[in-house]
XYZ file of C-alpha atoms in Angstrom:
296
model
C -12.103 -1.550 13.939
C -11.994 -3.769 10.840
C -8.371 -4.808 10.371
C -6.988 -4.911 6.848
C -5.956 -8.552 6.568
C -9.381 -9.779 7.646
C -11.101 -7.268 5.392
C -9.065 -8.509 2.447
C -9.930 -12.175 3.064
C -13.607 -11.409 3.550
C -13.821 -9.203 0.447
C -11.865 -11.595 -1.775
C -14.069 -14.488 -0.640
C -17.162 -12.434 -1.486
C -15.743 -11.655 -4.929
C -15.062 -15.343 -5.607
C -18.688 -16.157 -4.777
C -20.131 -13.261 -6.785
C -17.886 -13.324 -9.860
C -17.065 -16.620 -11.552
C -13.991 -15.051 -13.157
C -12.238 -14.338 -9.832
C -9.447 -16.704 -8.788
C -7.455 -16.521 -5.535
C -3.941 -17.939 -5.323
C -2.378 -18.373 -1.873
C 1.095 -19.398 -0.724
C 0.373 -20.895 2.725
C -0.410 -17.441 4.172
C -3.894 -16.430 5.439
C -5.354 -19.778 4.423
C -7.679 -20.148 7.426
C -10.010 -17.251 6.471
C -10.254 -18.794 2.989
C -11.137 -22.271 4.306
C -14.735 -22.126 3.074
C -13.763 -20.750 -0.338
C -10.987 -23.343 -0.724
C -13.570 -26.058 -0.133
C -16.396 -24.588 -2.223
C -14.376 -23.332 -5.214
C -11.321 -25.640 -5.446
C -10.882 -24.822 -9.137
C -10.572 -21.076 -8.458
C -9.140 -20.840 -4.920
C -5.836 -22.661 -4.590
C -3.058 -22.849 -2.031
C 0.159 -23.875 -3.741
C 2.335 -23.816 -0.618
C 5.463 -21.805 0.071
C 6.337 -21.192 -3.588
C 5.777 -17.495 -4.219
C 7.341 -17.414 -7.685
C 5.084 -20.270 -8.733
C 2.128 -18.480 -7.129
C 2.612 -15.508 -9.452
C 3.061 -17.848 -12.419
C -0.192 -19.639 -11.594
C -1.923 -16.275 -11.240
C -0.620 -15.309 -14.691
C -2.033 -18.539 -16.079
C -5.434 -17.666 -14.654
C -5.168 -14.171 -16.196
C -4.297 -15.583 -19.624
C -7.456 -17.703 -19.439
C -9.647 -14.662 -18.788
C -9.800 -14.764 -14.990
C -9.186 -11.944 -12.489
C -6.479 -13.437 -10.246
C -5.868 -12.219 -6.697
C -2.550 -13.416 -5.232
C -1.630 -12.924 -1.600
C 1.239 -13.332 0.848
C 3.320 -11.301 3.283
C 4.770 -8.199 1.651
C 8.394 -9.409 1.316
C 7.160 -12.678 -0.146
C 4.903 -11.138 -2.780
C 6.711 -7.907 -3.658
C 10.340 -9.020 -3.483
C 10.750 -12.793 -3.755
C 8.732 -13.182 -7.023
C 9.674 -9.787 -8.455
C 10.926 -11.150 -11.780
C 7.669 -13.023 -12.311
C 5.655 -9.888 -11.518
C 7.746 -7.891 -13.981
C 7.655 -10.395 -16.828
C 4.493 -12.451 -16.362
C 2.255 -9.473 -15.615
C 4.039 -6.218 -16.439
C 5.660 -7.223 -19.731
C 2.680 -9.232 -20.938
C 0.186 -6.563 -19.933
C -1.912 -8.912 -17.814
C -4.310 -7.820 -15.106
C -4.044 -9.175 -11.588
C -4.186 -8.106 -7.951
C -1.349 -8.696 -5.495
C -2.170 -8.123 -1.841
C 0.747 -7.893 0.568
C 0.449 -7.693 4.338
C 3.089 -6.746 6.847
C 4.921 -3.826 5.275
C 7.084 -2.172 6.369
C 7.891 -4.118 9.556
C 4.639 -5.383 11.044
C 6.450 -8.653 11.718
C 9.524 -6.916 13.095
C 10.040 -9.606 15.726
C 10.955 -11.961 12.850
C 13.849 -9.810 11.649
C 14.915 -8.603 8.207
C 13.416 -11.551 6.305
C 9.988 -10.140 7.183
C 10.741 -6.452 6.557
C 9.458 -4.845 3.346
C 9.850 -1.060 3.334
C 10.906 -1.244 -0.344
C 7.739 -2.924 -1.601
C 6.005 0.174 -2.963
C 9.226 1.392 -4.609
C 9.670 -1.936 -6.382
C 6.085 -2.066 -7.598
C 6.244 1.480 -8.958
C 9.240 0.386 -11.052
C 7.068 -2.020 -13.061
C 5.447 -0.029 -15.894
C 1.673 -0.116 -15.649
C 1.557 -1.358 -12.041
C -0.962 0.313 -9.747
C 0.040 0.816 -6.099
C -2.660 1.315 -3.463
C -2.144 2.028 0.255
C -5.366 1.730 2.264
C -5.370 3.164 5.760
C -8.268 1.136 7.175
C -9.940 -2.227 6.617
C -12.995 -0.661 5.006
C -10.696 1.191 2.622
C -8.980 -2.096 1.786
C -12.365 -3.574 0.836
C -13.361 -0.513 -1.181
C -10.089 -0.316 -3.139
C -10.037 -4.045 -3.832
C -13.573 -3.998 -5.218
C -12.765 -0.935 -7.333
C -9.714 -2.445 -9.030
C -9.824 -6.255 -9.074
C -11.275 -6.458 -12.600
C -9.743 -3.365 -14.211
C -7.277 -5.319 -16.364
C -4.174 -3.804 -14.765
C -1.614 -5.293 -12.399
C -2.337 -3.809 -8.981
C -0.429 -4.014 -5.696
C -2.490 -3.411 -2.561
C -0.388 -2.752 0.546
C -2.063 -3.794 3.802
C -0.663 -3.174 7.265
C -1.388 -3.732 10.935
C -1.291 0.024 11.509
C -4.637 1.630 10.795
C -6.405 4.935 11.065
C -9.307 5.007 13.501
C -11.926 5.781 10.860
C -12.360 4.826 7.219
C -12.805 7.433 4.517
C -14.627 7.310 1.190
C -11.483 6.598 -0.806
C -11.124 5.809 -4.493
C -8.054 4.937 -6.585
C -6.153 8.093 -7.462
C -8.228 10.325 -5.200
C -6.792 12.841 -2.720
C -8.887 14.166 0.167
C -8.233 17.447 1.969
C -8.762 16.668 5.658
C -7.989 20.126 7.047
C -6.695 23.391 5.611
C -3.871 25.690 6.611
C -1.586 28.321 5.119
C 2.040 27.397 5.858
C 2.483 24.087 4.037
C 0.827 20.872 2.858
C 1.296 17.648 4.784
C 0.423 14.707 2.517
C -0.183 11.538 4.525
C -0.274 8.159 2.827
C -2.521 5.358 4.086
C -2.095 4.453 7.775
C -0.001 7.568 8.468
C -3.007 9.921 8.472
C -4.045 9.784 12.136
C -0.533 10.258 13.474
C 0.083 13.054 10.929
C -3.042 14.856 12.164
C -1.871 14.452 15.757
C 1.579 15.736 14.831
C 0.072 18.781 13.101
C -2.163 19.833 15.983
C -1.795 23.581 16.443
C 0.170 24.032 13.202
C -1.215 26.166 10.365
C -0.908 23.489 7.665
C -3.138 21.718 5.179
C -3.353 17.962 5.736
C -4.251 15.878 2.682
C -4.811 12.129 2.489
C -3.796 9.722 -0.281
C -4.326 5.965 -0.567
C -2.832 5.646 -4.031
C 0.609 6.187 -5.538
C -0.444 5.008 -8.989
C -2.873 6.232 -10.190
C -2.265 9.586 -8.534
C -4.365 12.738 -8.415
C -1.790 15.150 -9.865
C -4.433 17.694 -10.870
C -6.175 17.575 -7.505
C -2.967 18.086 -5.556
C -1.869 20.992 -7.760
C -5.266 22.619 -7.243
C -4.756 22.817 -3.461
C -1.039 23.543 -3.577
C -0.915 27.061 -5.002
C 1.758 28.518 -7.295
C 4.840 27.827 -5.127
C 3.915 25.133 -2.619
C 5.790 23.765 0.353
C 4.939 20.154 0.995
C 6.079 17.303 3.211
C 5.015 13.733 2.450
C 4.491 11.310 5.346
C 5.121 7.785 4.072
C 4.742 4.308 5.647
C 7.468 2.904 3.360
C 10.989 3.966 2.441
C 11.466 7.715 2.727
C 11.177 9.332 -0.696
C 9.133 6.550 -2.306
C 6.643 9.155 -3.526
C 9.360 11.512 -4.830
C 9.023 10.559 -8.505
C 5.227 10.788 -8.307
C 5.293 14.239 -6.723
C 8.014 15.423 -9.111
C 5.561 14.760 -11.949
C 2.855 16.638 -10.071
C 4.923 19.796 -9.723
C 7.051 19.625 -12.871
C 7.757 23.167 -14.048
C 6.578 24.733 -10.763
C 8.872 26.024 -7.998
C 8.250 23.647 -5.112
C 9.797 22.820 -1.756
C 9.421 19.101 -1.044
C 10.447 16.985 1.924
C 9.792 13.355 2.837
C 9.410 11.510 6.115
C 9.323 7.734 6.006
C 11.242 4.616 6.903
C 14.974 5.474 6.824
C 16.830 3.870 3.911
C 18.930 1.600 6.089
C 18.647 -1.950 7.342
C 16.665 -2.243 10.565
C 18.635 -4.298 13.058
C 16.361 -3.708 16.032
C 13.529 -6.008 17.030
C 10.170 -5.060 18.456
C 6.535 -4.366 17.796
C 5.551 -2.058 14.917
C 4.806 0.670 17.457
C 8.220 0.288 19.087
C 9.990 0.419 15.737
C 7.916 3.461 14.722
C 9.124 5.260 17.841
C 12.744 4.197 17.251
C 12.607 5.443 13.645
C 10.816 8.722 14.373
C 7.558 7.675 12.738
C 5.292 8.042 15.737
C 3.359 11.295 16.244
C 6.157 12.862 18.321
C 8.790 12.061 15.717
C 6.621 13.371 12.895
C 5.960 16.584 14.842
C 9.688 17.210 15.142
C 10.348 16.652 11.435
C 7.347 18.727 10.305
C 8.265 21.593 12.650
C 11.841 21.614 11.370
C 10.556 21.743 7.798
C 8.374 24.743 8.614
C 11.213 26.839 10.042
C-alpha cells in the first residue's frame, strides 16, 4: 500500500522536476524524502526550520512571483499555527498555493494535544476560496495533488496514516457511489470508506465516497439522494465538519442528516490512531452502532 506522506513527497518532488514554477517550502518536517530536491533545486525547495508562520509567508512570496508553492508540515502546524497567514496572505490576497498537512486528526496521538488536529478541515473551510481535499489512499493523494497544484486557488490537502485498502479514480469535487441501497445514504469521507463499508455490511444502504469538501459535488449527491433523503456522513475530523456543505446541497429539500466523526471535545487519552478510533467509536464496530441507531 502506498502511504500518503510518502506519496506526497514523491509527487511533489516529481512536480518540482517537471515544472519550473513549482516551489516547495518545508518547516523541518518530512525533509528526508526531499533530500535530492533540496540539493538539486535549492532556489525552489527550501527548509526554513520550525517557523510555520514564516513558511506560509515565504510560500506567499513565491506565489506573488508567479510560482506554484507547496507548503507542508504536520496538520496542527500548518492548519492552526499559521492560520492568520493563510487567511491574509493567501485567502485575502487571492493567491494560489497548496498546503499539505499530515497527521490529522490524531495520528500522532502519543504526543498529546499539541499534535492533534481534528479542527483542521473546519478551519480551512472558513477561509473563503480555500479548497479542502481528503484523500483516502496514497495514490489518491498523488492524483489530487497533480490535479490542483497549479489551479490558482489555495488548497488544503489532508493526509493521514489511516488509509483505505484500494485507491479509487478520484477527482476534486467528485462523489462515487460504491454500493446502492434503499434505506439511507452513508457518505464516507477519505480514509473512512473501508470501515464504513464494513460497518454497513448487511444493511440496505447506499454508500458514497467523497475526497473533497470544497469543491463539492452538490448536484451529484442530490441526484442519488431522492426527494426526501436520509443521510449520515462519516467524517475523519470533527463531527459535523461537513454540515454546512451538506446544508447547501439539500437547501429547500426535506432531509434527515446525521454526522459521525471525532467528538468535539479535547482528547486526553494517549494511544495509537487505531486505539483512539476504538475509544471514540470510529472503528467499524462503533460506526455500525451509530448507523444502526440512525436507521431505526
